[in-house]
Coordinates of C-alpha atoms and ligand atoms in Angstrom, one line a residue:
X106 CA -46.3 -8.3 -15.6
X107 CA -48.5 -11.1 -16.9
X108 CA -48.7 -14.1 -14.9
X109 CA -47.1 -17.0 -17.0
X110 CA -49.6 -19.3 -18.8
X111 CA -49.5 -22.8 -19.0
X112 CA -49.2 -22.7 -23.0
X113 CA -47.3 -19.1 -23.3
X114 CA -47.6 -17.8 -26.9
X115 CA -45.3 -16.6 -29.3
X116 CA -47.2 -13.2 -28.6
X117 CA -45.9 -13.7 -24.7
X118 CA -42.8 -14.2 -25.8
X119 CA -42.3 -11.4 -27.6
X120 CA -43.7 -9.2 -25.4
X121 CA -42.3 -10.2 -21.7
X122 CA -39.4 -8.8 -20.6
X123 CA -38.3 -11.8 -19.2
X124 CA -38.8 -14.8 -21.4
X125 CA -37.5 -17.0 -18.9
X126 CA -40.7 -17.0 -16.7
X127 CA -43.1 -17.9 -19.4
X128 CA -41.4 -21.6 -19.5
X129 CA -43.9 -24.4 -17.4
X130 CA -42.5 -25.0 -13.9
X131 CA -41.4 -28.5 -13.5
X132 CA -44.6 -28.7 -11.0
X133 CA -46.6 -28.2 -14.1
X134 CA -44.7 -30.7 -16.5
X135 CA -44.7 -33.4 -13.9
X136 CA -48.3 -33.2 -13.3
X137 CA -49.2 -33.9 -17.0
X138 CA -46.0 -36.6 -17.1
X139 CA -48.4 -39.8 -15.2
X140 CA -47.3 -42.0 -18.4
X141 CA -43.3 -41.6 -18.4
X142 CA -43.7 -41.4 -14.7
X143 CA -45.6 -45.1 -14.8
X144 CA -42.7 -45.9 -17.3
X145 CA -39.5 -44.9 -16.1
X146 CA -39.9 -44.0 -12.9
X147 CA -40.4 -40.5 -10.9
X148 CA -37.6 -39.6 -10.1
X149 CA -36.0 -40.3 -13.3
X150 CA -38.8 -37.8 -14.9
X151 CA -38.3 -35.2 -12.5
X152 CA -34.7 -35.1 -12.7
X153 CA -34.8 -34.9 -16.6
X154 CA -37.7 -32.5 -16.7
X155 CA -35.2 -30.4 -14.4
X156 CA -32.6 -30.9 -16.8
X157 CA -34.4 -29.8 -19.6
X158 CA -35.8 -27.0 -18.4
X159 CA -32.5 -25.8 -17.2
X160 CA -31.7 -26.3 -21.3
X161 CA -34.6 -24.3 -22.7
X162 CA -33.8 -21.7 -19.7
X163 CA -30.2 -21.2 -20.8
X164 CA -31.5 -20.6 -24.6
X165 CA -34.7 -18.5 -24.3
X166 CA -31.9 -16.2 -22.5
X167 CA -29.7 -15.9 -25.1
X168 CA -31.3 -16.8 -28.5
X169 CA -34.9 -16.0 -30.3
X170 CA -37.2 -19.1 -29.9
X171 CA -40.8 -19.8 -29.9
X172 CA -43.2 -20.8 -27.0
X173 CA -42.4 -23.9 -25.1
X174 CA -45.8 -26.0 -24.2
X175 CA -45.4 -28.5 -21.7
X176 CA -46.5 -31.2 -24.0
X177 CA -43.1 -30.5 -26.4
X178 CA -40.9 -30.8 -22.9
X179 CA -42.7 -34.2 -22.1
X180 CA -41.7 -35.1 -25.7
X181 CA -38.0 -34.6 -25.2
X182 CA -37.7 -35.9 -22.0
X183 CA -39.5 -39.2 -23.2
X184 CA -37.0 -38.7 -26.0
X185 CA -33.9 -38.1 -23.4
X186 CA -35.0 -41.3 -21.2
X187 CA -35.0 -43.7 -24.6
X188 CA -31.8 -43.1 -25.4
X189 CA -30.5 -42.5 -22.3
X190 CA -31.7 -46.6 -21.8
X191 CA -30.3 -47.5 -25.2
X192 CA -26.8 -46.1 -24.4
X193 CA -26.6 -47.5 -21.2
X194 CA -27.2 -51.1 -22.3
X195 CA -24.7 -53.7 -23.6
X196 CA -26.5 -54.6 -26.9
X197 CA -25.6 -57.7 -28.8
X198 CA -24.2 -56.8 -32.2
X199 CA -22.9 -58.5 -35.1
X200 CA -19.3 -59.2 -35.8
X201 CA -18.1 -58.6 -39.3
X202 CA -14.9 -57.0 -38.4
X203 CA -12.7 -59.9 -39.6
X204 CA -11.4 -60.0 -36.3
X205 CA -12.6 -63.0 -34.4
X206 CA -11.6 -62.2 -30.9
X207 CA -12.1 -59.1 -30.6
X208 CA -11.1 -57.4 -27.6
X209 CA -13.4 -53.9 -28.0
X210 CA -16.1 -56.6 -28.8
X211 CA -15.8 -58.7 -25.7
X212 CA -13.9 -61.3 -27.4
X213 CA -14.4 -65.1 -27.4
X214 CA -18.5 -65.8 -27.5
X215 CA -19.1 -68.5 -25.0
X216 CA -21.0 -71.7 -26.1
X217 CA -24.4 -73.1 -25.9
X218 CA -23.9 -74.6 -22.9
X219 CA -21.7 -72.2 -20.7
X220 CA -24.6 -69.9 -21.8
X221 CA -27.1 -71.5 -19.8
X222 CA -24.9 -72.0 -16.8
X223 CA -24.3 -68.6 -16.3
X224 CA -28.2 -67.8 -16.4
X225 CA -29.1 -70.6 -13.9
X226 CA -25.9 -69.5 -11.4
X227 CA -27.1 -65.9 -11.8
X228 CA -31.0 -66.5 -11.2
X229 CA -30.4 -68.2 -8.1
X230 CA -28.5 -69.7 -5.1
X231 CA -25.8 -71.7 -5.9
X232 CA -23.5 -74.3 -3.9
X233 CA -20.3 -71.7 -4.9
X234 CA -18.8 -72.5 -1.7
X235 CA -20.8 -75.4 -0.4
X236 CA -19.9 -78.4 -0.1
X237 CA -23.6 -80.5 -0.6
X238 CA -22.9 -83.7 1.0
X239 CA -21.2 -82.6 4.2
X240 CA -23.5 -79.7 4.4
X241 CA -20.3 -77.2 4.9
X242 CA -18.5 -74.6 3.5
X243 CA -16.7 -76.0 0.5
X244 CA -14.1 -74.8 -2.0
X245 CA -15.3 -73.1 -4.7
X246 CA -12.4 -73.4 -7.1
X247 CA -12.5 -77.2 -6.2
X248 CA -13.8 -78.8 -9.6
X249 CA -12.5 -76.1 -11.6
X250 CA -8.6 -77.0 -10.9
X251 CA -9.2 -80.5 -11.4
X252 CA -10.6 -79.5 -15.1
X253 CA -7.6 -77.5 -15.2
X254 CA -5.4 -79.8 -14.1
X255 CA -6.1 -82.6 -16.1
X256 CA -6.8 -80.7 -19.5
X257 CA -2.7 -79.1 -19.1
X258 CA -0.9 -81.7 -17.2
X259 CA -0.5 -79.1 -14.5
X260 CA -0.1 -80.1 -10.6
X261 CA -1.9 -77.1 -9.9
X262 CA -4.5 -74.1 -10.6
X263 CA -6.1 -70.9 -10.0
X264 CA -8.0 -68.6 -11.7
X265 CA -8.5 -64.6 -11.3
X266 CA -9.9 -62.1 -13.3
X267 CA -8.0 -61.9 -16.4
X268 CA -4.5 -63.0 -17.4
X269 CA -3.0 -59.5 -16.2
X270 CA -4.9 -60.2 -13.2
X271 CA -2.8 -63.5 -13.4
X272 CA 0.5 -61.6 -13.6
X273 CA 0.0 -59.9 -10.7
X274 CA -0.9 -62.0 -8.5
X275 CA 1.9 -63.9 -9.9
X276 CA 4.4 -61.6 -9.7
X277 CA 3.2 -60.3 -6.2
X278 CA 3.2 -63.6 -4.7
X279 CA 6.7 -64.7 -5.8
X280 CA 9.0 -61.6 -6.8
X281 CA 7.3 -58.8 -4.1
X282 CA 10.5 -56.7 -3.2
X283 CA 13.0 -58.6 -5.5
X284 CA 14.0 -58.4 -8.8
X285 CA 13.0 -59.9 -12.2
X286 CA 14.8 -60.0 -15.5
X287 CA 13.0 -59.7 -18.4
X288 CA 14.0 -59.3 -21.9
X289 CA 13.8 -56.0 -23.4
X290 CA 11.9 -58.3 -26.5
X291 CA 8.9 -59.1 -24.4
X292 CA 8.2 -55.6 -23.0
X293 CA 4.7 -55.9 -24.6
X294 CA 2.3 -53.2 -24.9
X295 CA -1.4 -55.2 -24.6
X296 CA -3.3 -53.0 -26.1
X297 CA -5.2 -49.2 -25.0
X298 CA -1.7 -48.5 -23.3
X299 CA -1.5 -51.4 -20.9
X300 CA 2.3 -52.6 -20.4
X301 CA 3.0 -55.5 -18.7
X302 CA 6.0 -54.0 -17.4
X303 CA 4.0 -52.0 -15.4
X304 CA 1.7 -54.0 -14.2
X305 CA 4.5 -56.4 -13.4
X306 CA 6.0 -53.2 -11.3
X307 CA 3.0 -52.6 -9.3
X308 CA 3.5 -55.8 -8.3
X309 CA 6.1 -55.1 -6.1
X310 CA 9.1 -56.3 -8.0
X311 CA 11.7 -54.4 -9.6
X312 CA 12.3 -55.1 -13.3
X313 CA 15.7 -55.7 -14.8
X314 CA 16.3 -55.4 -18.6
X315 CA 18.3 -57.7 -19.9
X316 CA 19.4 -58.7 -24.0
X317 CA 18.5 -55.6 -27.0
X318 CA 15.2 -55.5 -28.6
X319 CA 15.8 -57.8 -31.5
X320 CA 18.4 -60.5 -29.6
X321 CA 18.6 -61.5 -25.9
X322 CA 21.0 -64.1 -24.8
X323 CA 21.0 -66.7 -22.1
X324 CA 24.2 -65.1 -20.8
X325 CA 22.2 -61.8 -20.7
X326 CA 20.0 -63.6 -17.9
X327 CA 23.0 -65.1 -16.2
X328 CA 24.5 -61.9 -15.9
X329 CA 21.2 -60.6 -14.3
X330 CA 20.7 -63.3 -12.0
X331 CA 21.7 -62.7 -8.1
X332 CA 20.5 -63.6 -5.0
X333 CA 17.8 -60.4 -5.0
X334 CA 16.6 -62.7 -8.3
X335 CA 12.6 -63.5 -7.4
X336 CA 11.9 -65.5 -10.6
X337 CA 12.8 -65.6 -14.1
X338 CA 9.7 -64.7 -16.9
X339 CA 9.1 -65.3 -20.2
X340 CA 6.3 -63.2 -21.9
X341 CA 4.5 -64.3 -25.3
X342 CA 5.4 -62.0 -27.8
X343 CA 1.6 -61.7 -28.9
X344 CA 0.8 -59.1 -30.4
X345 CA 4.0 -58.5 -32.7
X346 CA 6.7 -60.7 -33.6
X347 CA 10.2 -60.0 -34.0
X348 CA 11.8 -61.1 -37.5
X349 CA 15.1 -60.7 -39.5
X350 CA 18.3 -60.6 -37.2
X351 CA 16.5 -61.8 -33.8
X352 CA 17.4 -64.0 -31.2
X353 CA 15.3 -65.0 -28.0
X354 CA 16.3 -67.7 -25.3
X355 CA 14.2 -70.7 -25.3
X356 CA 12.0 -72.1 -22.3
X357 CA 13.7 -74.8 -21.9
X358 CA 17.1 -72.7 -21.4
X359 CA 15.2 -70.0 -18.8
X360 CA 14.1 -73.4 -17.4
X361 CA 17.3 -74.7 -16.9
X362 CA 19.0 -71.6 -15.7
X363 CA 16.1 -71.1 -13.1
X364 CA 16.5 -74.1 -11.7
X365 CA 20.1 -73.9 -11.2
X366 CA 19.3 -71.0 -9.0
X367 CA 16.5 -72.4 -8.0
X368 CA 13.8 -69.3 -8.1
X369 CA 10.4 -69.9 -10.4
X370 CA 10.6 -69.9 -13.9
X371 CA 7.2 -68.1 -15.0
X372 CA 5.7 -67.8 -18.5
X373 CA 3.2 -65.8 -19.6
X374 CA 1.6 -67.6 -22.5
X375 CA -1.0 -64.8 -23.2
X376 CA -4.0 -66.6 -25.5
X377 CA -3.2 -69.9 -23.7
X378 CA -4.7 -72.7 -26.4
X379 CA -5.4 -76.4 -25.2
X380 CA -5.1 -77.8 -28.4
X381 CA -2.9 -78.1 -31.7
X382 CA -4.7 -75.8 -34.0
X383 CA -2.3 -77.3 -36.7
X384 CA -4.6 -80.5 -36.6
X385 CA -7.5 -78.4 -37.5
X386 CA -5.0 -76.7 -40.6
X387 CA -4.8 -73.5 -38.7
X388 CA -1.4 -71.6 -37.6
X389 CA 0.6 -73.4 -35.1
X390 CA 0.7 -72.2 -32.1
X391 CA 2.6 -72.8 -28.9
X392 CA 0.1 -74.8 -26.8
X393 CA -0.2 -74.2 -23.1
X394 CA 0.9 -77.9 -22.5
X395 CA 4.1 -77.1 -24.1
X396 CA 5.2 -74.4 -22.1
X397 CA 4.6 -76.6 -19.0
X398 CA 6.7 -79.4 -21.0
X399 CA 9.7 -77.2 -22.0
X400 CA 10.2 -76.6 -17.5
X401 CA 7.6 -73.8 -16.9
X402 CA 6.8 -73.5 -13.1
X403 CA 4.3 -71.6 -13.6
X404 CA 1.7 -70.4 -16.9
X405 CA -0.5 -67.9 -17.3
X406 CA -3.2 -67.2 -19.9
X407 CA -6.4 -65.9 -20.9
X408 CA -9.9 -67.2 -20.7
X409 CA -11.6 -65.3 -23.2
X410 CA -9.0 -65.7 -26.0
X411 CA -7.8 -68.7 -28.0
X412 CA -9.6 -71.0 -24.8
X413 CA -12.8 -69.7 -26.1
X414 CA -14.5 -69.1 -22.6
X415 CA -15.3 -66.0 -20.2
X416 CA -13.1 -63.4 -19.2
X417 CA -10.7 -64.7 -16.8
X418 CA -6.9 -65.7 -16.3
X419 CA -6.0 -69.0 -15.5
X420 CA -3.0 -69.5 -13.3
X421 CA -1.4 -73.3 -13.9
X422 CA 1.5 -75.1 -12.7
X423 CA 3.7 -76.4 -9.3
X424 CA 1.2 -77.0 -6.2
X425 CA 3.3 -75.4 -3.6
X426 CA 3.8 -72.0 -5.8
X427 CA -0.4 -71.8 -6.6
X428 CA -0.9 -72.4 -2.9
X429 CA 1.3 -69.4 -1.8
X430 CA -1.0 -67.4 -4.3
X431 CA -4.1 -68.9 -2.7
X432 CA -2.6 -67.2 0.4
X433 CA -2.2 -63.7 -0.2
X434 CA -4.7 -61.8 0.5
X435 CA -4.4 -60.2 -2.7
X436 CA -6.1 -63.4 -4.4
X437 CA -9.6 -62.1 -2.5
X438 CA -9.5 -58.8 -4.6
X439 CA -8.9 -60.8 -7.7
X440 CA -11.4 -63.6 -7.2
X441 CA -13.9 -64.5 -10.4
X442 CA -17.2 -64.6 -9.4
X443 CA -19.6 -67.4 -9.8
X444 CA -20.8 -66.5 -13.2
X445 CA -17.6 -66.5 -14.6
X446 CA -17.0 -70.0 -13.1
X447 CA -19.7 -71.5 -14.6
X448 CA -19.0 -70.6 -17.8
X449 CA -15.6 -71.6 -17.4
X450 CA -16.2 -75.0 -16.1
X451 CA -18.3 -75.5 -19.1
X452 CA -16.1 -74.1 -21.7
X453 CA -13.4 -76.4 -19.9
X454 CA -15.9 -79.6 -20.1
X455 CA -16.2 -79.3 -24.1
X456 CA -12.3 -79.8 -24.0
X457 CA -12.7 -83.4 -22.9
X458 CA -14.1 -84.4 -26.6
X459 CA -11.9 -82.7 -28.8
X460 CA -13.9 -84.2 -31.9
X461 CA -17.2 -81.9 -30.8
X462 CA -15.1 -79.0 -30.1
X463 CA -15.6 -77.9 -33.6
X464 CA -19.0 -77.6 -33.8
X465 CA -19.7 -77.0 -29.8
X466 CA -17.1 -73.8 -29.2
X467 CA -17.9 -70.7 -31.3
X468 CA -14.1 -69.5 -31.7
X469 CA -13.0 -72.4 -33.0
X470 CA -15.9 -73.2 -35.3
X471 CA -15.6 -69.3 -36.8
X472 CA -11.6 -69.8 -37.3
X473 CA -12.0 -73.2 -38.3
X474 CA -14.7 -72.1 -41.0
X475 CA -13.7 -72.8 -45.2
X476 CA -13.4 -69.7 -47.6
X477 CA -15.3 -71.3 -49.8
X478 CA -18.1 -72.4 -46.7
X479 CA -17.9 -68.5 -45.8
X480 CA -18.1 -67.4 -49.9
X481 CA -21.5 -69.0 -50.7
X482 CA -22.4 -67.1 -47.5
X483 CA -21.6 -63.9 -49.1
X484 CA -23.4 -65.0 -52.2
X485 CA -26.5 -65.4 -50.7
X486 CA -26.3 -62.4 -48.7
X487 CA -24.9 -60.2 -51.3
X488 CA -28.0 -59.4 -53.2
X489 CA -30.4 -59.0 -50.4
X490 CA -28.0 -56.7 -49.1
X491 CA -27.7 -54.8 -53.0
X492 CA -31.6 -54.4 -53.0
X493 CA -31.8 -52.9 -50.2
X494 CA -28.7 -49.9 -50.7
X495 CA -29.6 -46.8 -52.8
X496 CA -28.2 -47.2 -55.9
X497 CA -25.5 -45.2 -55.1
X498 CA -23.8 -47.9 -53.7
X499 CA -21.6 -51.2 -55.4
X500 CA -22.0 -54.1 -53.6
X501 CA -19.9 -57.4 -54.4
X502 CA -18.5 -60.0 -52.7
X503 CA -14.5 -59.9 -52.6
X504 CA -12.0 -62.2 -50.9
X505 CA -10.5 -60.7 -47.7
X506 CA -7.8 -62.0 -45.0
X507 CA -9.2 -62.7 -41.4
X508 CA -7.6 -61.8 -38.5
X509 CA -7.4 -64.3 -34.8
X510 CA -7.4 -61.1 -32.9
X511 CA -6.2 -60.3 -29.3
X512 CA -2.7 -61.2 -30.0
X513 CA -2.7 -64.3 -31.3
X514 CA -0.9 -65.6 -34.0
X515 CA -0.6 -61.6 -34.9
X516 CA 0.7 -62.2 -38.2
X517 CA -1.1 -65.1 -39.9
X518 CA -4.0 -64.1 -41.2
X519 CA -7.0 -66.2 -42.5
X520 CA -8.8 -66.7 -46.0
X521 CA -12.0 -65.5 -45.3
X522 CA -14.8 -64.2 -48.1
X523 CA -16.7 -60.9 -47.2
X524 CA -19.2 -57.9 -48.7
X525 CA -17.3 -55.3 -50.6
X526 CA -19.3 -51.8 -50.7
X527 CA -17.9 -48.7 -52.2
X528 CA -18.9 -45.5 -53.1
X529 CA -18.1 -42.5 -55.0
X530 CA -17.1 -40.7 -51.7
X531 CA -16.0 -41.4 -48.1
X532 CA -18.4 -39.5 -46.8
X533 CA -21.1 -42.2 -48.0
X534 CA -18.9 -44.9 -47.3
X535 CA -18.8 -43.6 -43.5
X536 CA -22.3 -43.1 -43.4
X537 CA -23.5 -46.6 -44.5
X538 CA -21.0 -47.7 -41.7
X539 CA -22.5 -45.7 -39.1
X540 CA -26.3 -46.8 -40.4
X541 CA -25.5 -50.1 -40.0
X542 CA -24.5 -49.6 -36.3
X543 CA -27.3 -48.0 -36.0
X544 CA -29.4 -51.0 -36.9
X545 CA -31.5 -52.8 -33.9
X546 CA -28.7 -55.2 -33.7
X547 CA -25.8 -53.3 -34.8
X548 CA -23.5 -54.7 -37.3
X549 CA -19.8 -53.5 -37.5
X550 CA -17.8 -53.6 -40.6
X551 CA -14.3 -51.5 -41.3
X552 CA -13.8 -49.0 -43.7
X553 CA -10.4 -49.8 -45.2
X554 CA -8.6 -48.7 -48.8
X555 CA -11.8 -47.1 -49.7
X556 CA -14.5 -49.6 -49.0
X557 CA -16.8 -50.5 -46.4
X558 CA -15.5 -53.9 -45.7
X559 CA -18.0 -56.7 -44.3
X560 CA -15.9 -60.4 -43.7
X561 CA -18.8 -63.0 -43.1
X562 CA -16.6 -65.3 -41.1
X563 CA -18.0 -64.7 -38.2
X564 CA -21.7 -64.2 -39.5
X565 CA -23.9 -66.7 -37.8
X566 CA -27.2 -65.0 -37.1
X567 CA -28.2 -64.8 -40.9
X568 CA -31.1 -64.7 -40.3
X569 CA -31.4 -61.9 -37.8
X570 CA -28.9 -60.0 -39.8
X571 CA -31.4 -60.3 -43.6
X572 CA -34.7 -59.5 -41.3
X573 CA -33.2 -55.7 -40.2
X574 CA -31.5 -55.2 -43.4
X575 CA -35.3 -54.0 -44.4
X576 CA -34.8 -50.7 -41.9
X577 CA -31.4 -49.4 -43.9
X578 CA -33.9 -48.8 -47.1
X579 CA -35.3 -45.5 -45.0
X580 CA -32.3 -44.3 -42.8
X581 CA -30.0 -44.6 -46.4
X582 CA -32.5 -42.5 -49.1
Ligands
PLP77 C1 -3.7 -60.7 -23.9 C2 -2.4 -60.8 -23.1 C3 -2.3 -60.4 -21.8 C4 -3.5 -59.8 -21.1 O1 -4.5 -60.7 -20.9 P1 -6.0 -60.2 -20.4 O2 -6.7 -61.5 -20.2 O3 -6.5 -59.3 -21.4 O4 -5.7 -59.5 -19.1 C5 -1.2 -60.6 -21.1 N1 -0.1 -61.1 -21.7 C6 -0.1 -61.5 -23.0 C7 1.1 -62.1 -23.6 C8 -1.3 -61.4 -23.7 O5 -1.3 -61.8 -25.0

């Protein structure tokens, strides 16, 4: 049999019994690879070379194809490796969902400033746990609670990882082995299958239903109550609401009937807000400072919702309660790390001058934003946006309803103005959507009733998003 070449032919091919050993050994490919190598490493190379090998192997046994050179292997491995790096990096893209906080899209987007602290903590030592002028350990949640503390009224606070982080902890710390009412109106789902039930179970508490789905009554929490009773909770409904013949029991009632039996009364306020949004003409909505008000012993709520900062859950109320959470050992497994607390002290330092929130904290400036600010938006882009689509395509501008996003306020929607496009077929009107993702920065839009839907209240990279408009001219023809 003929010894393989290094550039088999199709001749080779269709002579050699076994087509298999004409293919370049990975010896051979690797020697010619020196640029990927210097590029993306060796073994990264090697292993893909090996891969695609094994791929070419698996076909030249099975189906007709022609002769494989080593320089059409290096091209698909260089191929491989690129998007291998694309699809294994976070990119920035550009929100035109309508949906402000946007869970799948990492919700709130910090601020200038919390920005930069998160790039200085992570590029180098920091005095996390150090306190500077005794030259000791310190306490790293030190300034943080006092932020905390004075922005809610709250005695005390801790933060972990997220608000369901919060409930556990929570939960674990106060109710571990006893029970806990809860009404059957507040079993919320949180989104991609996540109950709060369960989570609350894992804690080590057992859960008692109390009340129907539409009306629970105080006396459907006194009759729970006994003395296995850990605490009593009251979950934001924030996702859904509950409307027609409904009935819920107020904090200030839980309140009252915890203390009576003196356990915690704990309420989960999910996007915990610091501030009236009514004084800004947006939705009211139940502020965190309320809930501690109305008797709340303890609140939970998110970081990275309605508070605008970093993924985190921020754990506020009586001093001797947060202290027994500082205690178990659970709080180590559930700690935030030093990034997130720089951007959450920042976040939290833009709170002391409510006037410059507006313009300082993206989530509020993007749900604080005018139709008409957001229309003459989607006038100007309109048209650059129209030159560039085959013809094919009807672009206008068309009013559309905003939504807050990750459960709050879930059914108050805001005037917003956006991009209409449409299209003789779905089939178009899926594949502008996916060209658009497919852009350097990738902009996301929702088909909905038959048109690809783009709401501008949230666009504030115009600039970026006109410049790569340019490459949807080629991938659309
Ligand atoms: C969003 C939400 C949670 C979960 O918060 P994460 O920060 O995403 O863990 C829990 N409870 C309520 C009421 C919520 O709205």
């Amino acid at each position: 049999m003929n010894k393989p070449s290094i550039k088999p032919t199709a001749k080779d091919f269709q002579t050699t019994k076994d087509r298999r050993r004409l293919l370049p050994s990975v010896d051979l490919v690797l020697r010619s690879a020196s640029k990927l190598v210097e590029f993306w490493g060796r073994s990264r190379v090697s292993a893909q070379v090996k891969l695609e090998l094994a791929a070419i192997r698996k076909n030249v046994s099975t189906k007709e194809i022609g002769p494989i050179s080593v320089e059409a292997v290096l091209e698909s491995v260089g191929a491989a490796l690129s998007v291998q790096e694309q699809t294994s990096t976070l990119r920035q893209t550009i929100n035109l969902t309508g949906i402000v906080l946007h869970s799948n899209l990492g919700r709130a987007v910090l601020p200038e400033n919390a920005i930069t602290a998160v790039s200085t903590v992570a590029g180098g030592p920091v005095n996390l746990e150090y306190d500077l002028s005794t030259g000791q350990r310190g306490n790293r949640e030190e300034a943080l609670e006092g932020l905390i503390c004075k922005l809610t009224g709250a005695e005390a606070a801790t933060v972990v990882n997220n608000n369901a982080a919060a409930i556990l902890l929570t939960m674990n710390t106060l109710a571990q082995s006893k029970e806990v009412p809860l009404s059957r109106g507040e079993m919320v789902e949180i989104g991609d299958s996540f109950r709060i039930a369960d989570i609350m179970e894992r804690s080590g508490c057992t859960l008692i239903e109390v009340g129907a789905t539409n009306r629970t009554h105080l006396r459907d929490f006194e009759q729970a109550i006994n003395n296995r009773t850990g605490l009593i909770i009251k979950i934001h409904p924030s996702n859904y609401s509950i409307s027609g013949f409904s009935k819920n029991v107020s904090e200030s009632q839980l309140s009252g009937l915890a203390k009576r039996h003196q356990i915690p009364f704990v309420v989960d306020v999910g996007s915990g807000n610091l501030l009236d949004f009514s004084r800004y003409g947006l939705p009211r909505e139940p502020t965190v400072m309320m809930s501690l008000e109305s008797g709340a012993d303890i609140i939970t709520f998110s970081g990275d919702k309605l508070l605008g900062g970093p993924q985190c859950g921020i754990i506020a109320g009586r001093a001797d309660l947060i202290d027994q959470m500082r205690k178990n050992p659970i709080k180590r497994a559930l700690r935030i790390d030093k990034m997130t607390l720089a951007a959450l002290l920042e976040v939290l330092k833009l709170y002391r001058y409510p006037e410059k929130l507006l313009s300082d904290l993206p989530t509020l400036k993007y749900l604080n934003r005018s139709q008409n600010d957001i229309r003459l938006q989607a006038q100007r882009v309109a048209p650059i946006l129209a030159e560039v689509l085959p013809s094919h395509y009807r672009v206008e501008t068309d009013e559309c309803a905003s939504q807050i996003g990750s459960g709050a306020m879930p059914i108050e929607s805001l005037p917003s103005f956006g991009i209409k496009i449409t299209a003789d077929s779905d089939e178009l009107l899926r594949r502008v959507a996916e060209v658009m993702r497919s852009l350097r920065c990738p902009v996301i839009g929702r088909i909905k009733d038959g048109k690809f839907q783009l709401d501008l209240r949230c666009l504030d990279r115009e600039s970026l998003f006109l410049e790569q408009l340019s490459e949807l001219k080629g991938s659309l023809r």
